[in-house]
Amino acid sequence: MALGLVLATSPVNAAPIDRSPLDPATAANPDLARHRGDPVWARLSVATLRFAEGDYSWTLIVITDPARPAGPFWFVPHDDEDAAFDAGFQGLTTYGGRLVAVANGGRRALSAAHGGGAGCVHPCDPNRDFGPRGPLYSATVLGLMAPGQPAVGLHTNAPGSVGHGGRGSIFADPADVARIFASPTAAGAFANGDTMAIVAGRAPKALAHPPCVDTLNAGGVHVAYEQVSGPPDASGDGSLSNHLALEDRDPPRTYVGLEARHGDAASEIAMIDLLMTCPAFAASR
Ligand SMILES: [Zn+2]
């Protein structure tokens, strides 16, 4: 189609996916509305993808910079994390690539239309539905990535060690050497425990060499490591990070998750600017 959206060929893509252009000047979507006056829209392509999977109706907002397609894949699965969208939009307009955000009326989890059925578990967390739980969703999101395109997952969380659910591990204690690649120079928001990067891989942390850890640590950002196990093309907990870590690719796709406190787009953008100096990302631009 004219907007440059190319979905990977896959049997599940035989299911109907509605692709519609979206005008950011008039779209009712609050994430887009917050940036309505930005002149950068003139060079961006915007579309929505809508499809049903089991009892769930998915809407993805896809924003592409056609002039800089080699930039990162920016992914915002949680529609209640506005600062994550804002940081991703800033990342897209600064570094190019493609932003994909799940639109869900400002809510985090999808609710089932009919109270049961296939697709993700109930309620549906859009970052737990990759792999066998959501094959169409999974294929659609991954099909929007270019081969070799590095990915950035953007999230925000509540202050403190409880975080906002999920793994319950969205907190960086620099003394937690079993899990955290700690930065010796973390300061300000980067030292609040809620502002951090997360990477996943198959190897134990002691043997792992995830991309960009050195860059992030040198810039004051703690990096949490999650060891993921499972057969190739399993999906771990169904998050994009787990799915990509277990994907049967060599080398694995570069993926870094970024977390800041709810509302703190500035810290998330600061981490993006740092991450883009990492060779695995700088090479994509
Ligand atoms: Zn999130």
PDB file of N, CA, C and O in Angstrom, residues 87-141:
ATOM      1  N   ALA A  87       7.844   9.796  24.457  1.00  0.00           N
ATOM      2  CA  ALA A  87       9.277   9.559  24.265  1.00  0.00           C
ATOM      3  C   ALA A  87       9.522   8.834  22.947  1.00  0.00           C
ATOM      4  O   ALA A  87      10.468   9.147  22.213  1.00  0.00           O
ATOM      5  N   GLY A  88       8.662   7.872  22.635  1.00  0.00           N
ATOM      6  CA  GLY A  88       8.812   7.148  21.378  1.00  0.00           C
ATOM      7  C   GLY A  88       8.624   8.054  20.172  1.00  0.00           C
ATOM      8  O   GLY A  88       9.340   7.949  19.172  1.00  0.00           O
ATOM      9  N   PHE A  89       7.659   8.967  20.285  1.00  0.00           N
ATOM     10  CA  PHE A  89       7.429   9.915  19.194  1.00  0.00           C
ATOM     11  C   PHE A  89       8.646  10.819  19.016  1.00  0.00           C
ATOM     12  O   PHE A  89       9.088  11.083  17.882  1.00  0.00           O
ATOM     13  N   GLN A  90       9.192  11.246  20.132  1.00  0.00           N
ATOM     14  CA  GLN A  90      10.416  12.068  20.062  1.00  0.00           C
ATOM     15  C   GLN A  90      11.559  11.264  19.437  1.00  0.00           C
ATOM     16  O   GLN A  90      12.323  11.769  18.605  1.00  0.00           O
ATOM     17  N   GLY A  91      11.653   9.990  19.818  1.00  0.00           N
ATOM     18  CA  GLY A  91      12.691   9.140  19.247  1.00  0.00           C
ATOM     19  C   GLY A  91      12.512   8.971  17.751  1.00  0.00           C
ATOM     20  O   GLY A  91      13.469   9.076  16.970  1.00  0.00           O
ATOM     21  N   LEU A  92      11.282   8.736  17.339  1.00  0.00           N
ATOM     22  CA  LEU A  92      10.993   8.568  15.908  1.00  0.00           C
ATOM     23  C   LEU A  92      11.346   9.821  15.120  1.00  0.00           C
ATOM     24  O   LEU A  92      11.986   9.758  14.060  1.00  0.00           O
ATOM     25  N   THR A  93      10.927  10.978  15.642  1.00  0.00           N
ATOM     26  CA  THR A  93      11.148  12.203  14.876  1.00  0.00           C
ATOM     27  C   THR A  93      12.615  12.624  14.896  1.00  0.00           C
ATOM     28  O   THR A  93      13.059  13.352  14.008  1.00  0.00           O
ATOM     29  N   THR A  94      13.361  12.150  15.881  1.00  0.00           N
ATOM     30  CA  THR A  94      14.777  12.498  15.954  1.00  0.00           C
ATOM     31  C   THR A  94      15.649  11.511  15.178  1.00  0.00           C
ATOM     32  O   THR A  94      16.589  11.910  14.500  1.00  0.00           O
ATOM     33  N   TYR A  95      15.299  10.224  15.273  1.00  0.00           N
ATOM     34  CA  TYR A  95      16.198   9.190  14.748  1.00  0.00           C
ATOM     35  C   TYR A  95      15.582   8.372  13.607  1.00  0.00           C
ATOM     36  O   TYR A  95      16.256   7.515  13.038  1.00  0.00           O
ATOM     37  N   GLY A  96      14.340   8.622  13.284  1.00  0.00           N
ATOM     38  CA  GLY A  96      13.704   7.894  12.195  1.00  0.00           C
ATOM     39  C   GLY A  96      13.221   6.521  12.613  1.00  0.00           C
ATOM     40  O   GLY A  96      13.183   6.180  13.793  1.00  0.00           O
ATOM     41  N   GLY A  97      12.840   5.734  11.629  1.00  0.00           N
ATOM     42  CA  GLY A  97      12.341   4.389  11.882  1.00  0.00           C
ATOM     43  C   GLY A  97      10.827   4.332  11.859  1.00  0.00           C
ATOM     44  O   GLY A  97      10.171   5.039  11.088  1.00  0.00           O
ATOM     45  N   ARG A  98      10.286   3.490  12.717  1.00  0.00           N
ATOM     46  CA  ARG A  98       8.841   3.269  12.742  1.00  0.00           C
ATOM     47  C   ARG A  98       8.385   3.117  14.193  1.00  0.00           C
ATOM     48  O   ARG A  98       9.022   2.410  14.978  1.00  0.00           O
ATOM     49  N   LEU A  99       7.291   3.787  14.523  1.00  0.00           N
ATOM     50  CA  LEU A  99       6.682   3.666  15.850  1.00  0.00           C
ATOM     51  C   LEU A  99       5.385   2.877  15.726  1.00  0.00           C
ATOM     52  O   LEU A  99       4.543   3.196  14.883  1.00  0.00           O
ATOM     53  N   VAL A 100       5.236   1.867  16.541  1.00  0.00           N
ATOM     54  CA  VAL A 100       3.988   1.109  16.609  1.00  0.00           C
ATOM     55  C   VAL A 100       3.469   1.185  18.041  1.00  0.00           C
ATOM     56  O   VAL A 100       4.184   0.843  18.992  1.00  0.00           O
ATOM     57  N   ALA A 101       2.256   1.671  18.182  1.00  0.00           N
ATOM     58  CA  ALA A 101       1.640   1.800  19.504  1.00  0.00           C
ATOM     59  C   ALA A 101       0.294   1.090  19.491  1.00  0.00           C
ATOM     60  O   ALA A 101      -0.464   1.187  18.519  1.00  0.00           O
ATOM     61  N   VAL A 102       0.001   0.371  20.560  1.00  0.00           N
ATOM     62  CA  VAL A 102      -1.316  -0.234  20.711  1.00  0.00           C
ATOM     63  C   VAL A 102      -2.279   0.850  21.185  1.00  0.00           C
ATOM     64  O   VAL A 102      -2.033   1.499  22.207  1.00  0.00           O
ATOM     65  N   ALA A 103      -3.347   1.073  20.431  1.00  0.00           N
ATOM     66  CA  ALA A 103      -4.374   2.043  20.822  1.00  0.00           C
ATOM     67  C   ALA A 103      -5.510   1.287  21.498  1.00  0.00           C
ATOM     68  O   ALA A 103      -6.067   0.340  20.934  1.00  0.00           O
ATOM     69  N   ASN A 104      -5.833   1.707  22.706  1.00  0.00           N
ATOM     70  CA  ASN A 104      -6.814   0.950  23.481  1.00  0.00           C
ATOM     71  C   ASN A 104      -7.600   1.865  24.407  1.00  0.00           C
ATOM     72  O   ASN A 104      -7.836   1.546  25.575  1.00  0.00           O
ATOM     73  N   GLY A 105      -7.963   3.030  23.899  1.00  0.00           N
ATOM     74  CA  GLY A 105      -8.770   3.958  24.686  1.00  0.00           C
ATOM     75  C   GLY A 105      -8.086   4.445  25.951  1.00  0.00           C
ATOM     76  O   GLY A 105      -8.752   4.786  26.927  1.00  0.00           O
ATOM     77  N   GLY A 106      -6.754   4.466  25.947  1.00  0.00           N
ATOM     78  CA  GLY A 106      -6.019   4.924  27.116  1.00  0.00           C
ATOM     79  C   GLY A 106      -5.875   3.882  28.211  1.00  0.00           C
ATOM     80  O   GLY A 106      -5.334   4.179  29.278  1.00  0.00           O
ATOM     81  N   ARG A 107      -6.337   2.685  27.942  1.00  0.00           N
ATOM     82  CA  ARG A 107      -6.246   1.615  28.962  1.00  0.00           C
ATOM     83  C   ARG A 107      -5.058   0.706  28.680  1.00  0.00           C
ATOM     84  O   ARG A 107      -4.606   0.556  27.561  1.00  0.00           O
ATOM     85  N   ARG A 108      -4.611   0.068  29.748  1.00  0.00           N
ATOM     86  CA  ARG A 108      -3.471  -0.834  29.622  1.00  0.00           C
ATOM     87  C   ARG A 108      -3.866  -2.168  28.980  1.00  0.00           C
ATOM     88  O   ARG A 108      -3.258  -2.615  28.018  1.00  0.00           O
ATOM     89  N   ALA A 109      -4.893  -2.798  29.522  1.00  0.00           N
ATOM     90  CA  ALA A 109      -5.260  -4.141  29.076  1.00  0.00           C
ATOM     91  C   ALA A 109      -6.472  -4.101  28.167  1.00  0.00           C
ATOM     92  O   ALA A 109      -7.396  -3.302  28.363  1.00  0.00           O
ATOM     93  N   LEU A 110      -6.481  -4.991  27.190  1.00  0.00           N
ATOM     94  CA  LEU A 110      -7.660  -5.137  26.349  1.00  0.00           C
ATOM     95  C   LEU A 110      -8.713  -5.942  27.106  1.00  0.00           C
ATOM     96  O   LEU A 110      -8.385  -6.841  27.880  1.00  0.00           O
ATOM     97  N   SER A 111      -9.962  -5.616  26.855  1.00  0.00           N
ATOM     98  CA  SER A 111     -11.034  -6.427  27.416  1.00  0.00           C
ATOM     99  C   SER A 111     -11.677  -7.228  26.291  1.00  0.00           C
ATOM    100  O   SER A 111     -11.784  -6.768  25.160  1.00  0.00           O
ATOM    101  N   ALA A 112     -12.080  -8.430  26.653  1.00  0.00           N
ATOM    102  CA  ALA A 112     -12.653  -9.314  25.648  1.00  0.00           C
ATOM    103  C   ALA A 112     -14.044  -8.845  25.253  1.00  0.00           C
ATOM    104  O   ALA A 112     -14.819  -8.368  26.080  1.00  0.00           O
ATOM    105  N   ALA A 113     -14.335  -8.987  23.981  1.00  0.00           N
ATOM    106  CA  ALA A 113     -15.640  -8.546  23.489  1.00  0.00           C
ATOM    107  C   ALA A 113     -16.741  -9.507  23.898  1.00  0.00           C
ATOM    108  O   ALA A 113     -17.878  -9.113  24.128  1.00  0.00           O
ATOM    109  N   HIS A 114     -16.396 -10.768  24.005  1.00  0.00           N
ATOM    110  CA  HIS A 114     -17.439 -11.770  24.218  1.00  0.00           C
ATOM    111  C   HIS A 114     -17.176 -12.655  25.427  1.00  0.00           C
ATOM    112  O   HIS A 114     -17.828 -13.671  25.601  1.00  0.00           O
ATOM    113  N   GLY A 115     -16.179 -12.297  26.236  1.00  0.00           N
ATOM    114  CA  GLY A 115     -15.992 -13.005  27.497  1.00  0.00           C
ATOM    115  C   GLY A 115     -15.260 -14.322  27.411  1.00  0.00           C
ATOM    116  O   GLY A 115     -15.413 -15.167  28.273  1.00  0.00           O
ATOM    117  N   GLY A 116     -14.471 -14.532  26.450  1.00  0.00           N
ATOM    118  CA  GLY A 116     -13.697 -15.765  26.398  1.00  0.00           C
ATOM    119  C   GLY A 116     -13.240 -16.066  25.000  1.00  0.00           C
ATOM    120  O   GLY A 116     -13.580 -15.366  24.057  1.00  0.00           O
ATOM    121  N   GLY A 117     -12.441 -17.092  24.873  1.00  0.00           N
ATOM    122  CA  GLY A 117     -12.020 -17.494  23.537  1.00  0.00           C
ATOM    123  C   GLY A 117     -10.528 -17.462  23.365  1.00  0.00           C
ATOM    124  O   GLY A 117      -9.774 -17.383  24.325  1.00  0.00           O
ATOM    125  N   ALA A 118     -10.108 -17.516  22.130  1.00  0.00           N
ATOM    126  CA  ALA A 118      -8.688 -17.580  21.824  1.00  0.00           C
ATOM    127  C   ALA A 118      -8.035 -16.221  22.038  1.00  0.00           C
ATOM    128  O   ALA A 118      -8.673 -15.261  22.436  1.00  0.00           O
ATOM    129  N   GLY A 119      -6.760 -16.148  21.725  1.00  0.00           N
ATOM    130  CA  GLY A 119      -6.034 -14.912  21.940  1.00  0.00           C
ATOM    131  C   GLY A 119      -5.425 -14.896  23.317  1.00  0.00           C
ATOM    132  O   GLY A 119      -5.277 -15.912  23.966  1.00  0.00           O
ATOM    133  N   CYS A 120      -5.065 -13.718  23.795  1.00  0.00           N
ATOM    134  CA  CYS A 120      -4.330 -13.650  25.037  1.00  0.00           C
ATOM    135  C   CYS A 120      -5.241 -13.938  26.223  1.00  0.00           C
ATOM    136  O   CYS A 120      -6.458 -13.942  26.127  1.00  0.00           O
ATOM    137  N   VAL A 121      -4.607 -14.151  27.369  1.00  0.00           N
ATOM    138  CA  VAL A 121      -5.370 -14.489  28.556  1.00  0.00           C
ATOM    139  C   VAL A 121      -6.131 -13.267  29.040  1.00  0.00           C
ATOM    140  O   VAL A 121      -5.863 -12.146  28.637  1.00  0.00           O
ATOM    141  N   HIS A 122      -7.065 -13.470  29.899  1.00  0.00           N
ATOM    142  CA  HIS A 122      -7.960 -12.400  30.310  1.00  0.00           C
ATOM    143  C   HIS A 122      -7.559 -11.845  31.665  1.00  0.00           C
ATOM    144  O   HIS A 122      -7.371 -12.615  32.581  1.00  0.00           O
ATOM    145  N   PRO A 123      -7.469 -10.554  31.863  1.00  0.00           N
ATOM    146  CA  PRO A 123      -7.516  -9.564  30.792  1.00  0.00           C
ATOM    147  C   PRO A 123      -6.245  -9.637  29.952  1.00  0.00           C
ATOM    148  O   PRO A 123      -5.260 -10.198  30.385  1.00  0.00           O
ATOM    149  N   CYS A 124      -6.281  -9.028  28.834  1.00  0.00           N
ATOM    150  CA  CYS A 124      -5.202  -9.171  27.867  1.00  0.00           C
ATOM    151  C   CYS A 124      -4.179  -8.046  28.014  1.00  0.00           C
ATOM    152  O   CYS A 124      -4.499  -6.883  27.795  1.00  0.00           O
ATOM    153  N   ASP A 125      -2.970  -8.406  28.397  1.00  0.00           N
ATOM    154  CA  ASP A 125      -1.866  -7.446  28.428  1.00  0.00           C
ATOM    155  C   ASP A 125      -1.187  -7.482  27.062  1.00  0.00           C
ATOM    156  O   ASP A 125      -0.670  -8.523  26.659  1.00  0.00           O
ATOM    157  N   PRO A 126      -1.192  -6.369  26.331  1.00  0.00           N
ATOM    158  CA  PRO A 126      -0.599  -6.381  24.985  1.00  0.00           C
ATOM    159  C   PRO A 126       0.888  -6.730  24.974  1.00  0.00           C
ATOM    160  O   PRO A 126       1.429  -7.021  23.917  1.00  0.00           O
ATOM    161  N   ASN A 127       1.524  -6.704  26.143  1.00  0.00           N
ATOM    162  CA  ASN A 127       2.920  -7.131  26.164  1.00  0.00           C
ATOM    163  C   ASN A 127       3.078  -8.521  26.782  1.00  0.00           C
ATOM    164  O   ASN A 127       4.123  -8.858  27.325  1.00  0.00           O
ATOM    165  N   ARG A 128       2.007  -9.309  26.720  1.00  0.00           N
ATOM    166  CA  ARG A 128       2.084 -10.719  27.127  1.00  0.00           C
ATOM    167  C   ARG A 128       1.417 -11.611  26.081  1.00  0.00           C
ATOM    168  O   ARG A 128       1.102 -12.758  26.365  1.00  0.00           O
ATOM    169  N   ASP A 129       1.234 -11.070  24.898  1.00  0.00           N
ATOM    170  CA  ASP A 129       0.455 -11.794  23.902  1.00  0.00           C
ATOM    171  C   ASP A 129       1.269 -12.180  22.671  1.00  0.00           C
ATOM    172  O   ASP A 129       0.709 -12.585  21.654  1.00  0.00           O
ATOM    173  N   PHE A 130       2.587 -12.054  22.774  1.00  0.00           N
ATOM    174  CA  PHE A 130       3.417 -12.479  21.646  1.00  0.00           C
ATOM    175  C   PHE A 130       3.576 -13.989  21.677  1.00  0.00           C
ATOM    176  O   PHE A 130       3.562 -14.614  22.735  1.00  0.00           O
ATOM    177  N   GLY A 131       3.710 -14.568  20.497  1.00  0.00           N
ATOM    178  CA  GLY A 131       3.896 -16.009  20.381  1.00  0.00           C
ATOM    179  C   GLY A 131       2.577 -16.727  20.226  1.00  0.00           C
ATOM    180  O   GLY A 131       1.622 -16.185  19.666  1.00  0.00           O
ATOM    181  N   PRO A 132       2.498 -17.946  20.739  1.00  0.00           N
ATOM    182  CA  PRO A 132       1.319 -18.785  20.487  1.00  0.00           C
ATOM    183  C   PRO A 132       0.016 -18.193  21.014  1.00  0.00           C
ATOM    184  O   PRO A 132      -1.056 -18.509  20.514  1.00  0.00           O
ATOM    185  N   ARG A 133       0.092 -17.313  22.017  1.00  0.00           N
ATOM    186  CA  ARG A 133      -1.154 -16.751  22.563  1.00  0.00           C
ATOM    187  C   ARG A 133      -1.806 -15.787  21.588  1.00  0.00           C
ATOM    188  O   ARG A 133      -3.020 -15.616  21.605  1.00  0.00           O
ATOM    189  N   GLY A 134      -0.985 -15.135  20.778  1.00  0.00           N
ATOM    190  CA  GLY A 134      -1.543 -14.152  19.842  1.00  0.00           C
ATOM    191  C   GLY A 134      -0.818 -14.217  18.518  1.00  0.00           C
ATOM    192  O   GLY A 134      -0.094 -13.292  18.154  1.00  0.00           O
ATOM    193  N   PRO A 135      -0.997 -15.280  17.771  1.00  0.00           N
ATOM    194  CA  PRO A 135      -0.194 -15.450  16.545  1.00  0.00           C
ATOM    195  C   PRO A 135      -0.408 -14.347  15.512  1.00  0.00           C
ATOM    196  O   PRO A 135       0.553 -13.921  14.865  1.00  0.00           O
ATOM    197  N   LEU A 136      -1.619 -13.859  15.369  1.00  0.00           N
ATOM    198  CA  LEU A 136      -1.852 -12.800  14.388  1.00  0.00           C
ATOM    199  C   LEU A 136      -1.255 -11.478  14.871  1.00  0.00           C
ATOM    200  O   LEU A 136      -0.595 -10.759  14.116  1.00  0.00           O
ATOM    201  N   TYR A 137      -1.498 -11.170  16.134  1.00  0.00           N
ATOM    202  CA  TYR A 137      -0.903  -9.964  16.727  1.00  0.00           C
ATOM    203  C   TYR A 137       0.614 -10.019  16.604  1.00  0.00           C
ATOM    204  O   TYR A 137       1.273  -9.062  16.183  1.00  0.00           O
ATOM    205  N   SER A 138       1.155 -11.161  16.965  1.00  0.00           N
ATOM    206  CA  SER A 138       2.602 -11.337  16.942  1.00  0.00           C
ATOM    207  C   SER A 138       3.151 -11.166  15.524  1.00  0.00           C
ATOM    208  O   SER A 138       4.110 -10.408  15.298  1.00  0.00           O
ATOM    209  N   ALA A 139       2.532 -11.840  14.574  1.00  0.00           N
ATOM    210  CA  ALA A 139       3.018 -11.760  13.191  1.00  0.00           C
ATOM    211  C   ALA A 139       2.848 -10.354  12.629  1.00  0.00           C
ATOM    212  O   ALA A 139       3.671  -9.883  11.838  1.00  0.00           O
ATOM    213  N   THR A 140       1.782  -9.688  13.050  1.00  0.00           N
ATOM    214  CA  THR A 140       1.538  -8.343  12.532  1.00  0.00           C
ATOM    215  C   THR A 140       2.584  -7.364  13.046  1.00  0.00           C
ATOM    216  O   THR A 140       3.157  -6.580  12.288  1.00  0.00           O
ATOM    217  N   VAL A 141       2.849  -7.409  14.350  1.00  0.00           N
ATOM    218  CA  VAL A 141       3.846  -6.494  14.919  1.00  0.00           C
ATOM    219  C   VAL A 141       5.228  -6.804  14.355  1.00  0.00           C
ATOM    220  O   VAL A 141       5.944  -5.902  13.895  1.00  0.00           O
TER     221      VAL A 141
END
